[in-house]
Amino acid sequence: MNKIKFLTIILFAMAAFTATAQRFKAGTFLYNVIGGSNVEVASADSSMSGNVAIPQTVRLGDTVYTVVAIANGGFSGCTGIRSIILPAKISRIGKDAFLGCHNLNSINIPYGVKEIKDGTFCHCDALAGITVPDGVAKIGKYAFAHCKNITRFNVPDNCKEIGDKAFYNCLKLQALVITAAVEKIGARALQGCPELRRINVEPENKSFAAIGDILYDKSITTLIKYPGNIDEAMFEMPSSVKTVEEYAFENVKKLLVVKISPACTKIANMAFVNCEKLQKAVCPPSLHEVGMDSFFGCVMLDQSTIPGDDFTEFDYKKGMVERYE
């Protein structure tokens, strides 16, 4: 055997050993070694069901590893799981970690976790309530989208950012508490929440405010969200409002008359979509930009009073991220 061929065999053997050492199966889970004596749960058997407890430690040969993370998509599609107990040492939960766990109704999030990543609990239909530790600084895009049984959500004390469509299609969400630390709320974060009635913003928050459960930026120049289940027939915007954001009044159930702020210059796309009882929108002369489909589905509205609106056929898929739909 020549020297080059011998070295090639050795290198292949070393690569195979390394790959085996970095990923291994123990019990019902596949683990990745992620440094030192720490591992993450790489994946779980999609056929598992019922109540699941992830061990604090796992042994491979003579080495005992500590379970400190859940990999991206680790439990994705495990539709039979009803509850999960996570080890206290877990500090990272990956993107889409529990995506599509339709029957998951109970899970603990350890205090070391600092971020709820994109799609983490998306399509966890049975999840009715969840406590997020105060150390979490960010809630990612679609993090709780399609969690159709969550009724109330308290944003953690240290959370600075809520991602795009974080609570999209949370059909039973009634109340949201936004803490003082929140600096950014992504586009359409509360789209598709028809039962939303209460939005509370802590007074110390420097970026946002709530007046009468309606969400604004701190300067009250942008109206972000008017909850769909507010029990009022008439609404007069604060005179400082200049912009109404996309889907701000989506599916508002009882609103008959809205008086647009005299300072308002822009109503964004789909702002009043499907306000089926809205009969009158009083618009100021300052209003010079009314987005596409802003009043689509307002079947009782006199549309001739709305300047420059393009009443095209409404496309619900516009701007969606396909894999989360």
PDB file of C-alpha atoms in Angstrom:
ATOM      1  CA  MET A   1       0.000   0.000   0.000  1.00  0.00           C
ATOM      2  CA  ASN A   2       1.481   3.336  -1.002  1.00  0.00           C
ATOM      3  CA  LYS A   3       1.798   6.244   1.429  1.00  0.00           C
ATOM      4  CA  ILE A   4      -0.900   8.445  -0.180  1.00  0.00           C
ATOM      5  CA  LYS A   5      -3.478   5.634  -0.141  1.00  0.00           C
ATOM      6  CA  PHE A   6      -2.649   4.848   3.490  1.00  0.00           C
ATOM      7  CA  LEU A   7      -3.108   8.498   4.535  1.00  0.00           C
ATOM      8  CA  THR A   8      -6.422   8.661   2.672  1.00  0.00           C
ATOM      9  CA  ILE A   9      -7.751   5.649   4.585  1.00  0.00           C
ATOM     10  CA  ILE A  10      -6.647   7.191   7.885  1.00  0.00           C
ATOM     11  CA  LEU A  11      -8.362  10.506   7.092  1.00  0.00           C
ATOM     12  CA  PHE A  12     -11.630   8.767   6.163  1.00  0.00           C
ATOM     13  CA  ALA A  13     -11.505   6.767   9.376  1.00  0.00           C
ATOM     14  CA  MET A  14     -10.912   9.906  11.429  1.00  0.00           C
ATOM     15  CA  ALA A  15     -13.810  11.703   9.709  1.00  0.00           C
ATOM     16  CA  ALA A  16     -16.146   8.798  10.381  1.00  0.00           C
ATOM     17  CA  PHE A  17     -15.107   8.706  14.036  1.00  0.00           C
ATOM     18  CA  THR A  18     -15.586  12.459  14.414  1.00  0.00           C
ATOM     19  CA  ALA A  19     -19.072  12.348  12.842  1.00  0.00           C
ATOM     20  CA  THR A  20     -20.057   9.488  15.172  1.00  0.00           C
ATOM     21  CA  ALA A  21     -18.682  11.291  18.203  1.00  0.00           C
ATOM     22  CA  GLN A  22     -20.521  14.525  17.384  1.00  0.00           C
ATOM     23  CA  ARG A  23     -23.970  12.946  16.997  1.00  0.00           C
ATOM     24  CA  PHE A  24     -25.378   9.974  18.851  1.00  0.00           C
ATOM     25  CA  LYS A  25     -28.656   8.426  19.909  1.00  0.00           C
ATOM     26  CA  ALA A  26     -29.618   7.749  23.494  1.00  0.00           C
ATOM     27  CA  GLY A  27     -33.090   6.632  24.441  1.00  0.00           C
ATOM     28  CA  THR A  28     -35.669   8.262  22.191  1.00  0.00           C
ATOM     29  CA  PHE A  29     -33.601  11.316  21.232  1.00  0.00           C
ATOM     30  CA  LEU A  30     -30.773  12.082  18.861  1.00  0.00           C
ATOM     31  CA  TYR A  31     -28.138  14.403  20.346  1.00  0.00           C
ATOM     32  CA  ASN A  32     -25.452  16.706  18.943  1.00  0.00           C
ATOM     33  CA  VAL A  33     -22.288  17.391  20.919  1.00  0.00           C
ATOM     34  CA  ILE A  34     -21.915  21.170  20.860  1.00  0.00           C
ATOM     35  CA  GLY A  35     -18.761  21.667  22.872  1.00  0.00           C
ATOM     36  CA  GLY A  36     -17.046  20.125  25.852  1.00  0.00           C
ATOM     37  CA  SER A  37     -19.531  17.991  27.737  1.00  0.00           C
ATOM     38  CA  ASN A  38     -22.659  19.763  26.455  1.00  0.00           C
ATOM     39  CA  VAL A  39     -25.225  18.440  23.993  1.00  0.00           C
ATOM     40  CA  GLU A  40     -28.387  19.645  22.283  1.00  0.00           C
ATOM     41  CA  VAL A  41     -31.433  17.561  21.417  1.00  0.00           C
ATOM     42  CA  ALA A  42     -31.042  17.306  17.635  1.00  0.00           C
ATOM     43  CA  SER A  43     -34.316  15.521  16.910  1.00  0.00           C
ATOM     44  CA  ALA A  44     -37.033  13.399  18.407  1.00  0.00           C
ATOM     45  CA  ASP A  45     -39.050  10.516  17.050  1.00  0.00           C
ATOM     46  CA  SER A  46     -42.085  12.111  15.404  1.00  0.00           C
ATOM     47  CA  SER A  47     -44.222   9.159  16.490  1.00  0.00           C
ATOM     48  CA  MET A  48     -43.750   9.814  20.222  1.00  0.00           C
ATOM     49  CA  SER A  49     -46.855  10.858  22.117  1.00  0.00           C
ATOM     50  CA  GLY A  50     -48.211  11.803  25.515  1.00  0.00           C
ATOM     51  CA  ASN A  51     -46.027  13.335  28.220  1.00  0.00           C
ATOM     52  CA  VAL A  52     -42.311  13.740  27.459  1.00  0.00           C
ATOM     53  CA  ALA A  53     -39.442  14.529  29.818  1.00  0.00           C
ATOM     54  CA  ILE A  54     -35.997  15.369  28.429  1.00  0.00           C
ATOM     55  CA  PRO A  55     -33.209  14.109  30.711  1.00  0.00           C
ATOM     56  CA  GLN A  56     -30.861  16.533  32.473  1.00  0.00           C
ATOM     57  CA  THR A  57     -27.848  14.478  31.420  1.00  0.00           C
ATOM     58  CA  VAL A  58     -27.089  11.693  28.951  1.00  0.00           C
ATOM     59  CA  ARG A  59     -24.206   9.203  28.838  1.00  0.00           C
ATOM     60  CA  LEU A  60     -22.112   8.091  25.881  1.00  0.00           C
ATOM     61  CA  GLY A  61     -19.488   5.558  26.922  1.00  0.00           C
ATOM     62  CA  ASP A  62     -17.625   7.002  29.870  1.00  0.00           C
ATOM     63  CA  THR A  63     -18.714  10.588  29.195  1.00  0.00           C
ATOM     64  CA  VAL A  64     -21.728  12.218  30.836  1.00  0.00           C
ATOM     65  CA  TYR A  65     -23.130  15.110  28.796  1.00  0.00           C
ATOM     66  CA  THR A  66     -25.367  17.939  30.025  1.00  0.00           C
ATOM     67  CA  VAL A  67     -28.401  18.772  27.885  1.00  0.00           C
ATOM     68  CA  VAL A  68     -28.269  22.547  27.305  1.00  0.00           C
ATOM     69  CA  ALA A  69     -30.218  23.224  24.077  1.00  0.00           C
ATOM     70  CA  ILE A  70     -32.922  22.184  21.628  1.00  0.00           C
ATOM     71  CA  ALA A  71     -31.777  22.287  17.996  1.00  0.00           C
ATOM     72  CA  ASN A  72     -33.628  24.035  15.162  1.00  0.00           C
ATOM     73  CA  GLY A  73     -36.713  21.959  14.396  1.00  0.00           C
ATOM     74  CA  GLY A  74     -35.835  19.474  17.139  1.00  0.00           C
ATOM     75  CA  PHE A  75     -39.443  18.492  17.882  1.00  0.00           C
ATOM     76  CA  SER A  76     -41.020  19.821  14.691  1.00  0.00           C
ATOM     77  CA  GLY A  77     -43.993  17.729  13.613  1.00  0.00           C
ATOM     78  CA  CYS A  78     -44.267  15.707  16.834  1.00  0.00           C
ATOM     79  CA  THR A  79     -48.031  15.938  16.723  1.00  0.00           C
ATOM     80  CA  GLY A  80     -48.733  13.384  19.450  1.00  0.00           C
ATOM     81  CA  ILE A  81     -46.864  15.121  22.268  1.00  0.00           C
ATOM     82  CA  ARG A  82     -49.102  16.671  24.923  1.00  0.00           C
ATOM     83  CA  SER A  83     -46.588  17.998  27.417  1.00  0.00           C
ATOM     84  CA  ILE A  84     -42.809  18.475  27.600  1.00  0.00           C
ATOM     85  CA  ILE A  85     -40.572  19.006  30.613  1.00  0.00           C
ATOM     86  CA  LEU A  86     -37.306  20.719  29.660  1.00  0.00           C
ATOM     87  CA  PRO A  87     -34.143  20.415  31.794  1.00  0.00           C
ATOM     88  CA  ALA A  88     -33.228  23.454  33.886  1.00  0.00           C
ATOM     89  CA  LYS A  89     -29.838  23.841  32.150  1.00  0.00           C
ATOM     90  CA  ILE A  90     -31.345  24.486  28.721  1.00  0.00           C
ATOM     91  CA  SER A  91     -30.403  28.004  27.595  1.00  0.00           C
ATOM     92  CA  ARG A  92     -31.221  27.877  23.872  1.00  0.00           C
ATOM     93  CA  ILE A  93     -34.320  26.723  22.018  1.00  0.00           C
ATOM     94  CA  GLY A  94     -33.834  26.747  18.249  1.00  0.00           C
ATOM     95  CA  LYS A  95     -35.977  28.050  15.400  1.00  0.00           C
ATOM     96  CA  ASP A  96     -39.091  25.982  14.649  1.00  0.00           C
ATOM     97  CA  ALA A  97     -38.217  23.788  17.638  1.00  0.00           C
ATOM     98  CA  PHE A  98     -41.849  22.851  18.342  1.00  0.00           C
ATOM     99  CA  LEU A  99     -43.373  23.838  15.005  1.00  0.00           C
ATOM    100  CA  GLY A 100     -46.502  21.819  14.276  1.00  0.00           C
ATOM    101  CA  CYS A 101     -46.792  20.174  17.708  1.00  0.00           C
ATOM    102  CA  HIS A 102     -50.554  20.502  17.369  1.00  0.00           C
ATOM    103  CA  ASN A 103     -51.467  18.750  20.634  1.00  0.00           C
ATOM    104  CA  LEU A 104     -48.821  20.315  22.868  1.00  0.00           C
ATOM    105  CA  ASN A 105     -50.642  21.954  25.773  1.00  0.00           C
ATOM    106  CA  SER A 106     -47.943  22.307  28.435  1.00  0.00           C
ATOM    107  CA  ILE A 107     -44.248  23.218  28.403  1.00  0.00           C
ATOM    108  CA  ASN A 108     -41.830  24.910  30.788  1.00  0.00           C
ATOM    109  CA  ILE A 109     -39.275  27.388  29.475  1.00  0.00           C
ATOM    110  CA  PRO A 110     -36.114  27.384  31.639  1.00  0.00           C
ATOM    111  CA  TYR A 111     -34.877  30.692  33.056  1.00  0.00           C
ATOM    112  CA  GLY A 112     -31.642  30.570  31.072  1.00  0.00           C
ATOM    113  CA  VAL A 113     -33.423  30.958  27.717  1.00  0.00           C
ATOM    114  CA  LYS A 114     -32.836  34.457  26.274  1.00  0.00           C
ATOM    115  CA  GLU A 115     -34.794  34.305  23.017  1.00  0.00           C
ATOM    116  CA  ILE A 116     -37.949  32.704  21.635  1.00  0.00           C
ATOM    117  CA  LYS A 117     -36.765  32.238  18.075  1.00  0.00           C
ATOM    118  CA  ASP A 118     -38.683  32.386  14.783  1.00  0.00           C
ATOM    119  CA  GLY A 119     -41.501  29.852  14.576  1.00  0.00           C
ATOM    120  CA  THR A 120     -40.638  28.183  17.893  1.00  0.00           C
ATOM    121  CA  PHE A 121     -44.242  27.446  18.899  1.00  0.00           C
ATOM    122  CA  CYS A 122     -45.933  28.082  15.552  1.00  0.00           C
ATOM    123  CA  HIS A 123     -48.993  25.850  15.022  1.00  0.00           C
ATOM    124  CA  CYS A 124     -49.046  24.634  18.625  1.00  0.00           C
ATOM    125  CA  ASP A 125     -52.830  24.698  18.410  1.00  0.00           C
ATOM    126  CA  ALA A 126     -53.568  23.266  21.873  1.00  0.00           C
ATOM    127  CA  LEU A 127     -51.229  25.579  23.799  1.00  0.00           C
ATOM    128  CA  ALA A 128     -53.627  27.600  25.949  1.00  0.00           C
ATOM    129  CA  GLY A 129     -51.115  29.404  28.144  1.00  0.00           C
ATOM    130  CA  ILE A 130     -47.376  29.774  28.514  1.00  0.00           C
ATOM    131  CA  THR A 131     -45.079  31.614  30.906  1.00  0.00           C
ATOM    132  CA  VAL A 132     -42.012  33.153  29.281  1.00  0.00           C
ATOM    133  CA  PRO A 133     -39.151  33.936  31.695  1.00  0.00           C
ATOM    134  CA  ASP A 134     -38.263  37.581  32.279  1.00  0.00           C
ATOM    135  CA  GLY A 135     -34.767  37.017  30.887  1.00  0.00           C
ATOM    136  CA  VAL A 136     -36.094  36.536  27.336  1.00  0.00           C
ATOM    137  CA  ALA A 137     -35.019  39.604  25.329  1.00  0.00           C
ATOM    138  CA  LYS A 138     -36.620  38.784  21.973  1.00  0.00           C
ATOM    139  CA  ILE A 139     -39.712  37.066  20.630  1.00  0.00           C
ATOM    140  CA  GLY A 140     -39.086  36.092  17.017  1.00  0.00           C
ATOM    141  CA  LYS A 141     -41.173  36.111  13.856  1.00  0.00           C
ATOM    142  CA  TYR A 142     -44.163  33.761  13.954  1.00  0.00           C
ATOM    143  CA  ALA A 143     -43.007  32.620  17.411  1.00  0.00           C
ATOM    144  CA  PHE A 144     -46.576  31.970  18.627  1.00  0.00           C
ATOM    145  CA  ALA A 145     -48.437  32.162  15.308  1.00  0.00           C
ATOM    146  CA  HIS A 146     -51.477  29.882  15.025  1.00  0.00           C
ATOM    147  CA  CYS A 147     -51.517  29.202  18.773  1.00  0.00           C
ATOM    148  CA  LYS A 148     -55.273  29.227  18.568  1.00  0.00           C
ATOM    149  CA  ASN A 149     -56.019  28.691  22.267  1.00  0.00           C
ATOM    150  CA  ILE A 150     -53.799  31.286  23.959  1.00  0.00           C
ATOM    151  CA  THR A 151     -56.088  33.835  25.630  1.00  0.00           C
ATOM    152  CA  ARG A 152     -53.605  36.116  27.392  1.00  0.00           C
ATOM    153  CA  PHE A 153     -49.911  36.859  26.937  1.00  0.00           C
ATOM    154  CA  ASN A 154     -47.611  38.788  29.266  1.00  0.00           C
ATOM    155  CA  VAL A 155     -44.494  39.988  27.476  1.00  0.00           C
ATOM    156  CA  PRO A 156     -41.403  39.283  29.645  1.00  0.00           C
ATOM    157  CA  ASP A 157     -39.957  42.174  31.644  1.00  0.00           C
ATOM    158  CA  ASN A 158     -36.696  42.335  29.675  1.00  0.00           C
ATOM    159  CA  CYS A 159     -38.079  41.709  26.198  1.00  0.00           C
ATOM    160  CA  LYS A 160     -36.971  44.428  23.751  1.00  0.00           C
ATOM    161  CA  GLU A 161     -38.348  43.082  20.479  1.00  0.00           C
ATOM    162  CA  ILE A 162     -41.487  41.341  19.240  1.00  0.00           C
ATOM    163  CA  GLY A 163     -41.083  39.986  15.715  1.00  0.00           C
ATOM    164  CA  ASP A 164     -43.270  40.179  12.613  1.00  0.00           C
ATOM    165  CA  LYS A 165     -46.509  38.204  12.969  1.00  0.00           C
ATOM    166  CA  ALA A 166     -45.397  36.917  16.364  1.00  0.00           C
ATOM    167  CA  PHE A 167     -49.031  36.330  17.383  1.00  0.00           C
ATOM    168  CA  TYR A 168     -50.527  35.894  13.922  1.00  0.00           C
ATOM    169  CA  ASN A 169     -53.842  34.015  13.916  1.00  0.00           C
ATOM    170  CA  CYS A 170     -54.037  33.621  17.692  1.00  0.00           C
ATOM    171  CA  LEU A 171     -57.790  33.318  17.388  1.00  0.00           C
ATOM    172  CA  LYS A 172     -58.631  33.417  21.108  1.00  0.00           C
ATOM    173  CA  LEU A 173     -56.072  35.985  22.268  1.00  0.00           C
ATOM    174  CA  GLN A 174     -57.963  38.534  24.362  1.00  0.00           C
ATOM    175  CA  ALA A 175     -55.275  40.442  26.255  1.00  0.00           C
ATOM    176  CA  LEU A 176     -51.663  41.472  25.687  1.00  0.00           C
ATOM    177  CA  VAL A 177     -49.450  43.135  28.304  1.00  0.00           C
ATOM    178  CA  ILE A 178     -46.471  45.022  26.863  1.00  0.00           C
ATOM    179  CA  THR A 179     -43.744  45.749  29.364  1.00  0.00           C
ATOM    180  CA  ALA A 180     -41.516  48.811  29.694  1.00  0.00           C
ATOM    181  CA  ALA A 181     -38.506  47.298  27.896  1.00  0.00           C
ATOM    182  CA  VAL A 182     -40.182  46.691  24.510  1.00  0.00           C
ATOM    183  CA  GLU A 183     -38.590  48.877  21.825  1.00  0.00           C
ATOM    184  CA  LYS A 184     -39.794  47.225  18.624  1.00  0.00           C
ATOM    185  CA  ILE A 185     -43.008  45.518  17.524  1.00  0.00           C
ATOM    186  CA  GLY A 186     -42.800  43.919  14.091  1.00  0.00           C
ATOM    187  CA  ALA A 187     -45.232  44.261  11.215  1.00  0.00           C
ATOM    188  CA  ARG A 188     -48.628  42.603  11.683  1.00  0.00           C
ATOM    189  CA  ALA A 189     -47.612  41.162  15.049  1.00  0.00           C
ATOM    190  CA  LEU A 190     -51.282  41.012  16.082  1.00  0.00           C
ATOM    191  CA  GLN A 191     -52.876  40.258  12.724  1.00  0.00           C
ATOM    192  CA  GLY A 192     -55.657  37.678  12.826  1.00  0.00           C
ATOM    193  CA  CYS A 193     -56.565  38.091  16.530  1.00  0.00           C
ATOM    194  CA  PRO A 194     -60.335  38.739  16.307  1.00  0.00           C
ATOM    195  CA  GLU A 195     -61.021  38.342  20.048  1.00  0.00           C
ATOM    196  CA  LEU A 196     -58.369  40.841  21.143  1.00  0.00           C
ATOM    197  CA  ARG A 197     -59.904  43.328  23.549  1.00  0.00           C
ATOM    198  CA  ARG A 198     -57.192  44.554  25.922  1.00  0.00           C
ATOM    199  CA  ILE A 199     -53.754  45.964  25.132  1.00  0.00           C
ATOM    200  CA  ASN A 200     -51.867  47.268  28.138  1.00  0.00           C
ATOM    201  CA  VAL A 201     -48.547  49.107  27.858  1.00  0.00           C
ATOM    202  CA  GLU A 202     -46.585  49.914  30.992  1.00  0.00           C
ATOM    203  CA  PRO A 203     -46.330  53.726  31.380  1.00  0.00           C
ATOM    204  CA  GLU A 204     -42.530  53.574  31.602  1.00  0.00           C
ATOM    205  CA  ASN A 205     -42.262  52.226  28.042  1.00  0.00           C
ATOM    206  CA  LYS A 206     -40.397  54.769  25.872  1.00  0.00           C
ATOM    207  CA  SER A 207     -41.525  53.443  22.487  1.00  0.00           C
ATOM    208  CA  PHE A 208     -45.224  52.599  22.781  1.00  0.00           C
ATOM    209  CA  ALA A 209     -48.399  53.654  24.555  1.00  0.00           C
ATOM    210  CA  ALA A 210     -51.945  52.399  24.921  1.00  0.00           C
ATOM    211  CA  ILE A 211     -54.967  54.668  25.222  1.00  0.00           C
ATOM    212  CA  GLY A 212     -58.258  52.922  25.837  1.00  0.00           C
ATOM    213  CA  ASP A 213     -56.633  49.563  24.900  1.00  0.00           C
ATOM    214  CA  ILE A 214     -55.551  50.948  21.512  1.00  0.00           C
ATOM    215  CA  LEU A 215     -51.856  50.606  20.670  1.00  0.00           C
ATOM    216  CA  TYR A 216     -49.864  53.636  19.445  1.00  0.00           C
ATOM    217  CA  ASP A 217     -46.262  54.654  19.205  1.00  0.00           C
ATOM    218  CA  LYS A 218     -45.122  56.747  22.172  1.00  0.00           C
ATOM    219  CA  SER A 219     -45.710  60.086  20.432  1.00  0.00           C
ATOM    220  CA  ILE A 220     -49.274  59.032  19.473  1.00  0.00           C
ATOM    221  CA  THR A 221     -48.536  59.769  15.813  1.00  0.00           C
ATOM    222  CA  THR A 222     -48.991  56.186  14.580  1.00  0.00           C
ATOM    223  CA  LEU A 223     -52.021  54.043  15.350  1.00  0.00           C
ATOM    224  CA  ILE A 224     -50.721  50.477  15.386  1.00  0.00           C
ATOM    225  CA  LYS A 225     -53.619  48.303  16.560  1.00  0.00           C
ATOM    226  CA  TYR A 226     -57.271  48.837  17.386  1.00  0.00           C
ATOM    227  CA  PRO A 227     -58.435  45.581  19.038  1.00  0.00           C
ATOM    228  CA  GLY A 228     -61.164  43.893  17.050  1.00  0.00           C
ATOM    229  CA  ASN A 229     -63.392  43.128  20.024  1.00  0.00           C
ATOM    230  CA  ILE A 230     -63.636  46.592  21.580  1.00  0.00           C
ATOM    231  CA  ASP A 231     -67.280  47.261  22.409  1.00  0.00           C
ATOM    232  CA  GLU A 232     -67.608  50.736  20.848  1.00  0.00           C
ATOM    233  CA  ALA A 233     -69.705  51.917  17.904  1.00  0.00           C
ATOM    234  CA  MET A 234     -67.820  55.170  17.329  1.00  0.00           C
ATOM    235  CA  PHE A 235     -64.137  56.038  17.478  1.00  0.00           C
ATOM    236  CA  GLU A 236     -62.441  59.414  17.125  1.00  0.00           C
ATOM    237  CA  MET A 237     -58.678  59.225  16.627  1.00  0.00           C
ATOM    238  CA  PRO A 238     -56.412  61.413  18.730  1.00  0.00           C
ATOM    239  CA  SER A 239     -55.654  64.596  16.805  1.00  0.00           C
ATOM    240  CA  SER A 240     -51.913  63.813  16.751  1.00  0.00           C
ATOM    241  CA  VAL A 241     -52.224  60.619  14.667  1.00  0.00           C
ATOM    242  CA  LYS A 242     -50.557  60.939  11.246  1.00  0.00           C
ATOM    243  CA  THR A 243     -50.435  57.292  10.138  1.00  0.00           C
ATOM    244  CA  VAL A 244     -52.694  54.247  10.447  1.00  0.00           C
ATOM    245  CA  GLU A 245     -50.700  51.033  10.049  1.00  0.00           C
ATOM    246  CA  GLU A 246     -51.549  47.931   8.001  1.00  0.00           C
ATOM    247  CA  TYR A 247     -54.339  45.781   9.491  1.00  0.00           C
ATOM    248  CA  ALA A 248     -54.763  48.274  12.348  1.00  0.00           C
ATOM    249  CA  PHE A 249     -58.575  47.909  12.302  1.00  0.00           C
ATOM    250  CA  GLU A 250     -58.761  44.424  10.780  1.00  0.00           C
ATOM    251  CA  ASN A 251     -62.067  42.632  11.477  1.00  0.00           C
ATOM    252  CA  VAL A 252     -63.268  45.165  14.066  1.00  0.00           C
ATOM    253  CA  LYS A 253     -66.682  43.807  14.980  1.00  0.00           C
ATOM    254  CA  LYS A 254     -68.783  46.682  16.321  1.00  0.00           C
ATOM    255  CA  LEU A 255     -67.376  49.899  14.883  1.00  0.00           C
ATOM    256  CA  LEU A 256     -69.962  51.914  12.920  1.00  0.00           C
ATOM    257  CA  VAL A 257     -68.267  55.313  12.584  1.00  0.00           C
ATOM    258  CA  VAL A 258     -64.618  56.334  12.616  1.00  0.00           C
ATOM    259  CA  LYS A 259     -63.387  59.904  12.577  1.00  0.00           C
ATOM    260  CA  ILE A 260     -59.888  60.055  11.127  1.00  0.00           C
ATOM    261  CA  SER A 261     -57.438  62.411  12.838  1.00  0.00           C
ATOM    262  CA  PRO A 262     -57.207  65.886  11.238  1.00  0.00           C
ATOM    263  CA  ALA A 263     -53.418  65.375  11.099  1.00  0.00           C
ATOM    264  CA  CYS A 264     -53.605  62.009   9.320  1.00  0.00           C
ATOM    265  CA  THR A 265     -51.821  61.845   5.975  1.00  0.00           C
ATOM    266  CA  LYS A 266     -51.607  58.067   5.439  1.00  0.00           C
ATOM    267  CA  ILE A 267     -53.819  55.030   5.852  1.00  0.00           C
ATOM    268  CA  ALA A 268     -51.786  51.922   5.013  1.00  0.00           C
ATOM    269  CA  ASN A 269     -52.817  48.891   2.962  1.00  0.00           C
ATOM    270  CA  MET A 270     -55.604  46.743   4.462  1.00  0.00           C
ATOM    271  CA  ALA A 271     -55.936  49.076   7.469  1.00  0.00           C
ATOM    272  CA  PHE A 272     -59.716  48.667   7.822  1.00  0.00           C
ATOM    273  CA  VAL A 273     -60.086  45.341   6.021  1.00  0.00           C
ATOM    274  CA  ASN A 274     -63.319  43.458   6.779  1.00  0.00           C
ATOM    275  CA  CYS A 275     -64.852  45.978   9.191  1.00  0.00           C
ATOM    276  CA  GLU A 276     -68.227  44.681   8.092  1.00  0.00           C
ATOM    277  CA  LYS A 277     -70.345  47.087  10.177  1.00  0.00           C
ATOM    278  CA  LEU A 278     -68.382  50.252   9.401  1.00  0.00           C
ATOM    279  CA  GLN A 279     -70.769  52.726   7.781  1.00  0.00           C
ATOM    280  CA  LYS A 280     -68.914  56.010   7.815  1.00  0.00           C
ATOM    281  CA  ALA A 281     -65.285  57.145   7.770  1.00  0.00           C
ATOM    282  CA  VAL A 282     -64.844  60.894   8.238  1.00  0.00           C
ATOM    283  CA  CYS A 283     -61.631  61.805   6.404  1.00  0.00           C
ATOM    284  CA  PRO A 284     -59.705  65.089   6.750  1.00  0.00           C
ATOM    285  CA  PRO A 285     -58.344  67.140   3.809  1.00  0.00           C
ATOM    286  CA  SER A 286     -54.830  66.222   4.918  1.00  0.00           C
ATOM    287  CA  LEU A 287     -55.359  62.573   3.945  1.00  0.00           C
ATOM    288  CA  HIS A 288     -53.528  62.102   0.653  1.00  0.00           C
ATOM    289  CA  GLU A 289     -52.407  58.444   0.823  1.00  0.00           C
ATOM    290  CA  VAL A 290     -54.913  55.623   1.199  1.00  0.00           C
ATOM    291  CA  GLY A 291     -53.343  52.234   0.598  1.00  0.00           C
ATOM    292  CA  MET A 292     -54.572  49.400  -1.553  1.00  0.00           C
ATOM    293  CA  ASP A 293     -57.547  47.506  -0.106  1.00  0.00           C
ATOM    294  CA  SER A 294     -57.574  49.745   2.965  1.00  0.00           C
ATOM    295  CA  PHE A 295     -61.348  49.415   3.268  1.00  0.00           C
ATOM    296  CA  PHE A 296     -61.847  46.094   1.496  1.00  0.00           C
ATOM    297  CA  GLY A 297     -64.723  44.088   2.966  1.00  0.00           C
ATOM    298  CA  CYS A 298     -66.361  47.153   4.558  1.00  0.00           C
ATOM    299  CA  VAL A 299     -69.614  46.214   2.893  1.00  0.00           C
ATOM    300  CA  MET A 300     -71.718  48.917   4.577  1.00  0.00           C
ATOM    301  CA  LEU A 301     -69.289  51.789   3.989  1.00  0.00           C
ATOM    302  CA  ASP A 302     -69.990  54.644   1.583  1.00  0.00           C
ATOM    303  CA  GLN A 303     -66.736  54.242  -0.338  1.00  0.00           C
ATOM    304  CA  SER A 304     -67.244  57.471  -2.256  1.00  0.00           C
ATOM    305  CA  THR A 305     -66.144  59.380   0.863  1.00  0.00           C
ATOM    306  CA  ILE A 306     -62.688  57.752   0.829  1.00  0.00           C
ATOM    307  CA  PRO A 307     -60.143  59.621  -1.316  1.00  0.00           C
ATOM    308  CA  GLY A 308     -58.037  57.666  -3.770  1.00  0.00           C
ATOM    309  CA  ASP A 309     -58.620  54.165  -2.445  1.00  0.00           C
ATOM    310  CA  ASP A 310     -57.948  51.238  -4.769  1.00  0.00           C
ATOM    311  CA  PHE A 311     -60.683  48.664  -4.140  1.00  0.00           C
ATOM    312  CA  THR A 312     -59.077  45.701  -5.841  1.00  0.00           C
ATOM    313  CA  GLU A 313     -59.749  42.075  -5.081  1.00  0.00           C
ATOM    314  CA  PHE A 314     -58.211  41.379  -1.671  1.00  0.00           C
ATOM    315  CA  ASP A 315     -55.480  38.728  -1.553  1.00  0.00           C
ATOM    316  CA  TYR A 316     -55.105  37.183   1.908  1.00  0.00           C
ATOM    317  CA  LYS A 317     -51.806  35.577   0.939  1.00  0.00           C
ATOM    318  CA  LYS A 318     -50.169  38.886   0.138  1.00  0.00           C
ATOM    319  CA  GLY A 319     -46.938  39.223   2.084  1.00  0.00           C
ATOM    320  CA  MET A 320     -47.225  35.870   3.819  1.00  0.00           C
ATOM    321  CA  VAL A 321     -44.318  33.562   4.579  1.00  0.00           C
ATOM    322  CA  GLU A 322     -45.429  30.363   2.923  1.00  0.00           C
ATOM    323  CA  ARG A 323     -43.845  27.827   5.266  1.00  0.00           C
ATOM    324  CA  TYR A 324     -45.748  29.217   8.254  1.00  0.00           C
ATOM    325  CA  GLU A 325     -49.107  29.340   6.558  1.00  0.00           C
TER     326      GLU A 325
END
